[in-house]
PDB file of C-alpha atoms in Angstrom:
ATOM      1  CA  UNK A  40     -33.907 -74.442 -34.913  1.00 47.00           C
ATOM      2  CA  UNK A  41     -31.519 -76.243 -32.540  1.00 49.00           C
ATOM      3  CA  UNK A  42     -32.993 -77.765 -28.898  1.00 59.00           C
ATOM      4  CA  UNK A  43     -32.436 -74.957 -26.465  1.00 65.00           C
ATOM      5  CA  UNK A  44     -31.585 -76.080 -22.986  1.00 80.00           C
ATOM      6  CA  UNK A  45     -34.103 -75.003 -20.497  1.00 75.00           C
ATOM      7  CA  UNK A  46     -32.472 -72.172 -17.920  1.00 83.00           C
ATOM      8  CA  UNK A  47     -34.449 -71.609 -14.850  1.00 89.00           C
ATOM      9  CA  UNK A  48     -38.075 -72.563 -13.294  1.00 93.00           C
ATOM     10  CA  UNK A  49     -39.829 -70.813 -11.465  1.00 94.00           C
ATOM     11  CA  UNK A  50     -42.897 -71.650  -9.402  1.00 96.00           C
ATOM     12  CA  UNK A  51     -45.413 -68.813  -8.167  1.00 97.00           C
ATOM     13  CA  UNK A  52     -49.048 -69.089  -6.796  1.00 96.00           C
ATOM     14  CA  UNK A  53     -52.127 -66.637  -6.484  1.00 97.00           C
ATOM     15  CA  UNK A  54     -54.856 -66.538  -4.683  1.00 97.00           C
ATOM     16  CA  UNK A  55     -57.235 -63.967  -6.429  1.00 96.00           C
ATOM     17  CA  UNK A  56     -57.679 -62.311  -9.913  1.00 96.00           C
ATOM     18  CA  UNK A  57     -55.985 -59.598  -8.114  1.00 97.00           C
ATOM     19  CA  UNK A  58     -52.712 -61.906  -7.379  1.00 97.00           C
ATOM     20  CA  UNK A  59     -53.026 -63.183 -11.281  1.00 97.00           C
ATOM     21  CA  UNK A  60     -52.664 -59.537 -12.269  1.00 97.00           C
ATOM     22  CA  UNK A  61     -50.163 -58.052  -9.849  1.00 98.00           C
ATOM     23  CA  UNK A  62     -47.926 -61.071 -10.398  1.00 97.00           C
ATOM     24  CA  UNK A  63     -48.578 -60.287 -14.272  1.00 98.00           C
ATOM     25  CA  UNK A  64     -47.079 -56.849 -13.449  1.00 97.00           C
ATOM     26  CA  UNK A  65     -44.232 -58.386 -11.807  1.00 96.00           C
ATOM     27  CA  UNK A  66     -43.200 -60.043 -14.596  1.00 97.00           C
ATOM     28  CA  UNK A  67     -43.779 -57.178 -17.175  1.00 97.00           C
ATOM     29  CA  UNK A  68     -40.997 -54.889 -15.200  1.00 96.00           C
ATOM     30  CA  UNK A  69     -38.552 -57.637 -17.101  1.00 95.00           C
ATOM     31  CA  UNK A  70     -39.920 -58.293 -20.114  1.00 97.00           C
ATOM     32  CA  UNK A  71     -37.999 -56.473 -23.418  1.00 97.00           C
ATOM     33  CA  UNK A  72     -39.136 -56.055 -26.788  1.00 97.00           C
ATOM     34  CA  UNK A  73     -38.596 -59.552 -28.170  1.00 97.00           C
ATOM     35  CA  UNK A  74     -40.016 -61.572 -25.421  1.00 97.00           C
ATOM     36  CA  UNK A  75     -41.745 -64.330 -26.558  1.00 97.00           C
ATOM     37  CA  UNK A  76     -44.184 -65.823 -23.596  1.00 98.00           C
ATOM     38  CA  UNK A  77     -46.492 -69.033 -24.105  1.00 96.00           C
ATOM     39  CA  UNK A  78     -48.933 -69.885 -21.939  1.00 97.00           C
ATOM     40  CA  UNK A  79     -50.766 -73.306 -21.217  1.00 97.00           C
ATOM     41  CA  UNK A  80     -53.037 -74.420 -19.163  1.00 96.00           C
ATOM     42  CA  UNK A  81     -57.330 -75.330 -19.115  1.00 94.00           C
ATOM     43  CA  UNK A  82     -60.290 -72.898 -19.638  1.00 92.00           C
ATOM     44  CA  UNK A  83     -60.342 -70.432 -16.611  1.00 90.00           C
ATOM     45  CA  UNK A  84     -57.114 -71.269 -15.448  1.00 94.00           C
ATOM     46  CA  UNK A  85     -55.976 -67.141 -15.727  1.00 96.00           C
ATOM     47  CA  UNK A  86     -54.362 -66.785 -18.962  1.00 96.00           C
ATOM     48  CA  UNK A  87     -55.827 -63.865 -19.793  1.00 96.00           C
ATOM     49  CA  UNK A  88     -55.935 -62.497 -16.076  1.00 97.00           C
ATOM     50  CA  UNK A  89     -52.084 -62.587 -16.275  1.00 98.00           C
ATOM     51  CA  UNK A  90     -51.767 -61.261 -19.388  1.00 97.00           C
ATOM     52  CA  UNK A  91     -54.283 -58.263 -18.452  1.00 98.00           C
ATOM     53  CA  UNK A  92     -51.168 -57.855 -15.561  1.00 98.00           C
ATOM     54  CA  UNK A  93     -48.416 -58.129 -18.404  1.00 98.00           C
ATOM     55  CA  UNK A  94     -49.936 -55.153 -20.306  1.00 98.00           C
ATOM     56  CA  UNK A  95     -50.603 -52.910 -16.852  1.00 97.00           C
ATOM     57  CA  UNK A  96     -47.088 -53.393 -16.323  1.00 97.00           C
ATOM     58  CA  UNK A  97     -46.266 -52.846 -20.138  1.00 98.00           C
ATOM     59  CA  UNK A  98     -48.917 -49.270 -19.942  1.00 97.00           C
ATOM     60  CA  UNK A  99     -50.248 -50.452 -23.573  1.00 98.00           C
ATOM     61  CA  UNK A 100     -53.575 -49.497 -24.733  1.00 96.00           C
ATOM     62  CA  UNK A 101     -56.425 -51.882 -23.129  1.00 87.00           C
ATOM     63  CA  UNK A 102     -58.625 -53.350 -22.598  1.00 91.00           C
ATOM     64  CA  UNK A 103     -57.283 -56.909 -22.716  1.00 92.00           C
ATOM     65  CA  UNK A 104     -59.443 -59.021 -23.183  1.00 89.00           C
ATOM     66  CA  UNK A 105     -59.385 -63.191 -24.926  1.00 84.00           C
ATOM     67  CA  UNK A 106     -58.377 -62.954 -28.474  1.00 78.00           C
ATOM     68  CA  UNK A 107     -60.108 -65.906 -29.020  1.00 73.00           C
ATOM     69  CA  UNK A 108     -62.168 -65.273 -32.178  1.00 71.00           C
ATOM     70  CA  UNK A 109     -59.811 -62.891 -33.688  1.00 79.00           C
ATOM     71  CA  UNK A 110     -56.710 -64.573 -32.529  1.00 82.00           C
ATOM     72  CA  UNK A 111     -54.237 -61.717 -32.208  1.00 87.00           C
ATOM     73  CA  UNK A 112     -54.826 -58.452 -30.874  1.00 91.00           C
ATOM     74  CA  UNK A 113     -51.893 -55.877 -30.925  1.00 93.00           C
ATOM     75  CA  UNK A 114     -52.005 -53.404 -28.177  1.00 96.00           C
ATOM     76  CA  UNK A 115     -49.882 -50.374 -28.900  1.00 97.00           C
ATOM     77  CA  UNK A 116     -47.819 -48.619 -26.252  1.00 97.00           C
ATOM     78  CA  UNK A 117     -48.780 -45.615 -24.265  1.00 96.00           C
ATOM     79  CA  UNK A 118     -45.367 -44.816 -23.666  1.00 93.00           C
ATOM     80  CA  UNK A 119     -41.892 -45.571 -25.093  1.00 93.00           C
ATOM     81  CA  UNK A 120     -42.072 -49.438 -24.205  1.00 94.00           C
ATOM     82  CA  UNK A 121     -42.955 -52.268 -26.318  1.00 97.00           C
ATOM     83  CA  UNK A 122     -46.408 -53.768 -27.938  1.00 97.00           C
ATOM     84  CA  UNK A 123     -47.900 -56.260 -26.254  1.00 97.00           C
ATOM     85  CA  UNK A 124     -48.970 -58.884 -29.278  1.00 95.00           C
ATOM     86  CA  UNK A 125     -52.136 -60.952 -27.681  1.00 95.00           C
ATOM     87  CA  UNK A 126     -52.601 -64.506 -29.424  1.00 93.00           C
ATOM     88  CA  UNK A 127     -55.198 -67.116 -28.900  1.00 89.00           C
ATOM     89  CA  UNK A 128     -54.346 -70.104 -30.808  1.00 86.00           C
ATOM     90  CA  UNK A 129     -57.494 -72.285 -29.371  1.00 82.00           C
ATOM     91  CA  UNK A 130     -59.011 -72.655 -32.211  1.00 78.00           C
ATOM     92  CA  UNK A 131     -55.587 -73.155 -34.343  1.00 79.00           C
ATOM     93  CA  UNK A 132     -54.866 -76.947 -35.669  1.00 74.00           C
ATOM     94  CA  UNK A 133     -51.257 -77.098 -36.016  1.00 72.00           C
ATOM     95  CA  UNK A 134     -48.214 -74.572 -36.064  1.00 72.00           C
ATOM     96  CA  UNK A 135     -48.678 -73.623 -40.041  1.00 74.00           C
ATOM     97  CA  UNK A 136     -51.761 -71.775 -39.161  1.00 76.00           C
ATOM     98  CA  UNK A 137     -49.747 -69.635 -36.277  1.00 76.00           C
ATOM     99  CA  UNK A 138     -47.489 -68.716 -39.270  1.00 75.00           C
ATOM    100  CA  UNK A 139     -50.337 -67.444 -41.525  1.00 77.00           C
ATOM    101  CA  UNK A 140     -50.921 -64.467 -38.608  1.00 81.00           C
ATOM    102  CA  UNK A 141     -47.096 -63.800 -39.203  1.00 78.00           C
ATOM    103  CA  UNK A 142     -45.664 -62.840 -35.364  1.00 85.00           C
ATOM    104  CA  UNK A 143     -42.198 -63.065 -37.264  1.00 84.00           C
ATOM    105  CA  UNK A 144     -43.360 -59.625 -38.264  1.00 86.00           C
ATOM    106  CA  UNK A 145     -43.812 -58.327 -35.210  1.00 89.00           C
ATOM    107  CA  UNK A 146     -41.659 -60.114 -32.631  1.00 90.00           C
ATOM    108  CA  UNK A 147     -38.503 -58.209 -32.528  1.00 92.00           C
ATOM    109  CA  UNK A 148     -40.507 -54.908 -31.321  1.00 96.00           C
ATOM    110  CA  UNK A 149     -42.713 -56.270 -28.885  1.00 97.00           C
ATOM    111  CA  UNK A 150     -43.948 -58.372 -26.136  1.00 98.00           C
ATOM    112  CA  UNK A 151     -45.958 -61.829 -27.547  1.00 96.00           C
ATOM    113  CA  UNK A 152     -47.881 -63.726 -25.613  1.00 97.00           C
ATOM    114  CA  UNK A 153     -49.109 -66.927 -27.182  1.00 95.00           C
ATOM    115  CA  UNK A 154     -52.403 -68.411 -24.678  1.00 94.00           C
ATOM    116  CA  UNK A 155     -53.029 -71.871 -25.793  1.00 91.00           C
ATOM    117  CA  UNK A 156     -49.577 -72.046 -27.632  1.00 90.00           C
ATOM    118  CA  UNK A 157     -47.851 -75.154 -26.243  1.00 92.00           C
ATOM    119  CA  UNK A 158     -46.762 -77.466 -28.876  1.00 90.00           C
ATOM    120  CA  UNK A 159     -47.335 -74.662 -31.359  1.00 89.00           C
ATOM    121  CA  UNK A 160     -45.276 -71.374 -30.747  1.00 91.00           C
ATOM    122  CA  UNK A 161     -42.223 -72.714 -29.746  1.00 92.00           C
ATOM    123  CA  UNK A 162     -40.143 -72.475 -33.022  1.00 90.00           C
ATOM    124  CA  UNK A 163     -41.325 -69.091 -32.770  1.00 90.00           C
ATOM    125  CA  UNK A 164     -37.835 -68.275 -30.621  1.00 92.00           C
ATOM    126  CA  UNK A 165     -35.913 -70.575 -29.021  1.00 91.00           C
ATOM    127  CA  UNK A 166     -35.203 -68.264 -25.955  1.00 94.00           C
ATOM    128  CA  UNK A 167     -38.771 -68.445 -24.232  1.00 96.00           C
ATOM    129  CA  UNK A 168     -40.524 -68.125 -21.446  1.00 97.00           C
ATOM    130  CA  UNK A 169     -43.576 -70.804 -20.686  1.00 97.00           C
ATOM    131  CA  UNK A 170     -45.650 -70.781 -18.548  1.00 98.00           C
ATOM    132  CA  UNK A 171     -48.221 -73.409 -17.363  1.00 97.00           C
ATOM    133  CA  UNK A 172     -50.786 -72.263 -14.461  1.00 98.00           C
ATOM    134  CA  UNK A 173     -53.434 -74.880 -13.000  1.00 96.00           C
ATOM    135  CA  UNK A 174     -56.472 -73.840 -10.907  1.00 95.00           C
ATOM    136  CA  UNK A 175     -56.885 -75.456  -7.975  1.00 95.00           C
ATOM    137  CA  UNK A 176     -60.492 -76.791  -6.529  1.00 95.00           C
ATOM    138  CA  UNK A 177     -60.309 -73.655  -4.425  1.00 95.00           C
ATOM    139  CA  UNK A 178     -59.690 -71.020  -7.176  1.00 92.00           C
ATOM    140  CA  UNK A 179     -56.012 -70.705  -6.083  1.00 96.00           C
ATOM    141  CA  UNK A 180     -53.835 -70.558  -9.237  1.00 97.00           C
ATOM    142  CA  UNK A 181     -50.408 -72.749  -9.226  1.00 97.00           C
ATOM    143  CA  UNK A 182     -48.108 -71.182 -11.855  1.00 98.00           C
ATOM    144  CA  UNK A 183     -44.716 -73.071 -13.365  1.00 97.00           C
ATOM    145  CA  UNK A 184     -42.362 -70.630 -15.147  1.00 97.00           C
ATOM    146  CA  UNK A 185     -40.186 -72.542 -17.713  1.00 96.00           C
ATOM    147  CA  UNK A 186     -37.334 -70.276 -19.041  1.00 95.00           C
ATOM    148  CA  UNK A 187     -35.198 -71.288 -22.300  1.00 94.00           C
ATOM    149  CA  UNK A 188     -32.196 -69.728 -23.228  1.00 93.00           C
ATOM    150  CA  UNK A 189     -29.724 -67.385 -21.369  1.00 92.00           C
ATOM    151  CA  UNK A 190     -32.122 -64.389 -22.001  1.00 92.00           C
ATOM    152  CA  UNK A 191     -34.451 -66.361 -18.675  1.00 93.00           C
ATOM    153  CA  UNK A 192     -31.005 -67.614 -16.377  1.00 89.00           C
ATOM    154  CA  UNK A 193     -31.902 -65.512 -13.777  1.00 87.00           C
ATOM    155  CA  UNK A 194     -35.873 -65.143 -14.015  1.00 87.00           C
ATOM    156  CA  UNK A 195     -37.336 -63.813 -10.634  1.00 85.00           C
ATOM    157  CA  UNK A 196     -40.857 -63.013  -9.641  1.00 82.00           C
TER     158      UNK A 196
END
């Protein structure tokens, strides 16, 4: 897979659980079967909050809630829009171990978010969106948007 040039950033900050999931929805209005979104950040920083937002926005089957023992949870659509695929790679060692759970099978149809997946998911697709959120001392979440490839040019929140 070739280098692919980084598009757009995009910074965004909430102030609740509330904020984590409305800005969650935000982004789900633009996300299309294919997306590929990997998330980074420590323990509590709102992952999962914003991917609980991604799927409200998606209307897939709930509840979301950390994949973290069983590492991928697909959550079907209610409607006609994508899957939301729901990976925790915490507990993954290295990038051949996200291959044995196989999201080449299912990330053309839907929606993947990766939490935990820096430095693991990214030959997944090299147009991507990361994302890096950071709580704050006072709960307040700082969020960085990273988009690669022309599919993220003109990312807005």
């Amino acid at each position: 897979m070739t280098d692919t040039v980084r598009t757009t950033t995009v910074r965004a900050e909430a102030a609740t659980d509330g904020a984590m999931r409305a800005l969650g929805a935000r982004l789900a209005a633009r996300l299309a079967p294919g997306d590929l979104l990997i998330m980074s950040g420590p323990l509590g920083a709102g992952k999962t909050t914003l991917t609980q937002g991604i799927a409200e926005g998606l209307k897939v089957r709930g509840p979301i809630t950390s994949p973290t023992f069983v590492i991928s949870r697909i959550h079907p659509p209610l409607g006609d829009g994508p899957a939301l695929v729901h990976v925790d790679a915490y507990r993954l060692g290295d990038a051949a171990e996200l291959d044995d759970i196989d999201l080449d099978a299912t990330l053309a149809d839907s929606v993947t978010v990766v939490e935990w997946g820096e430095g693991l998911a990214e030959e997944l697709s090299e147009e991507r969106l990361e994302v890096a959120l950071e709580r704050r001392p006072d709960d307040t979440r700082a969020l960085l948007f990273t988009g690669f490839g022309p599919r993220w040019a003109d990312l807005r929140l």
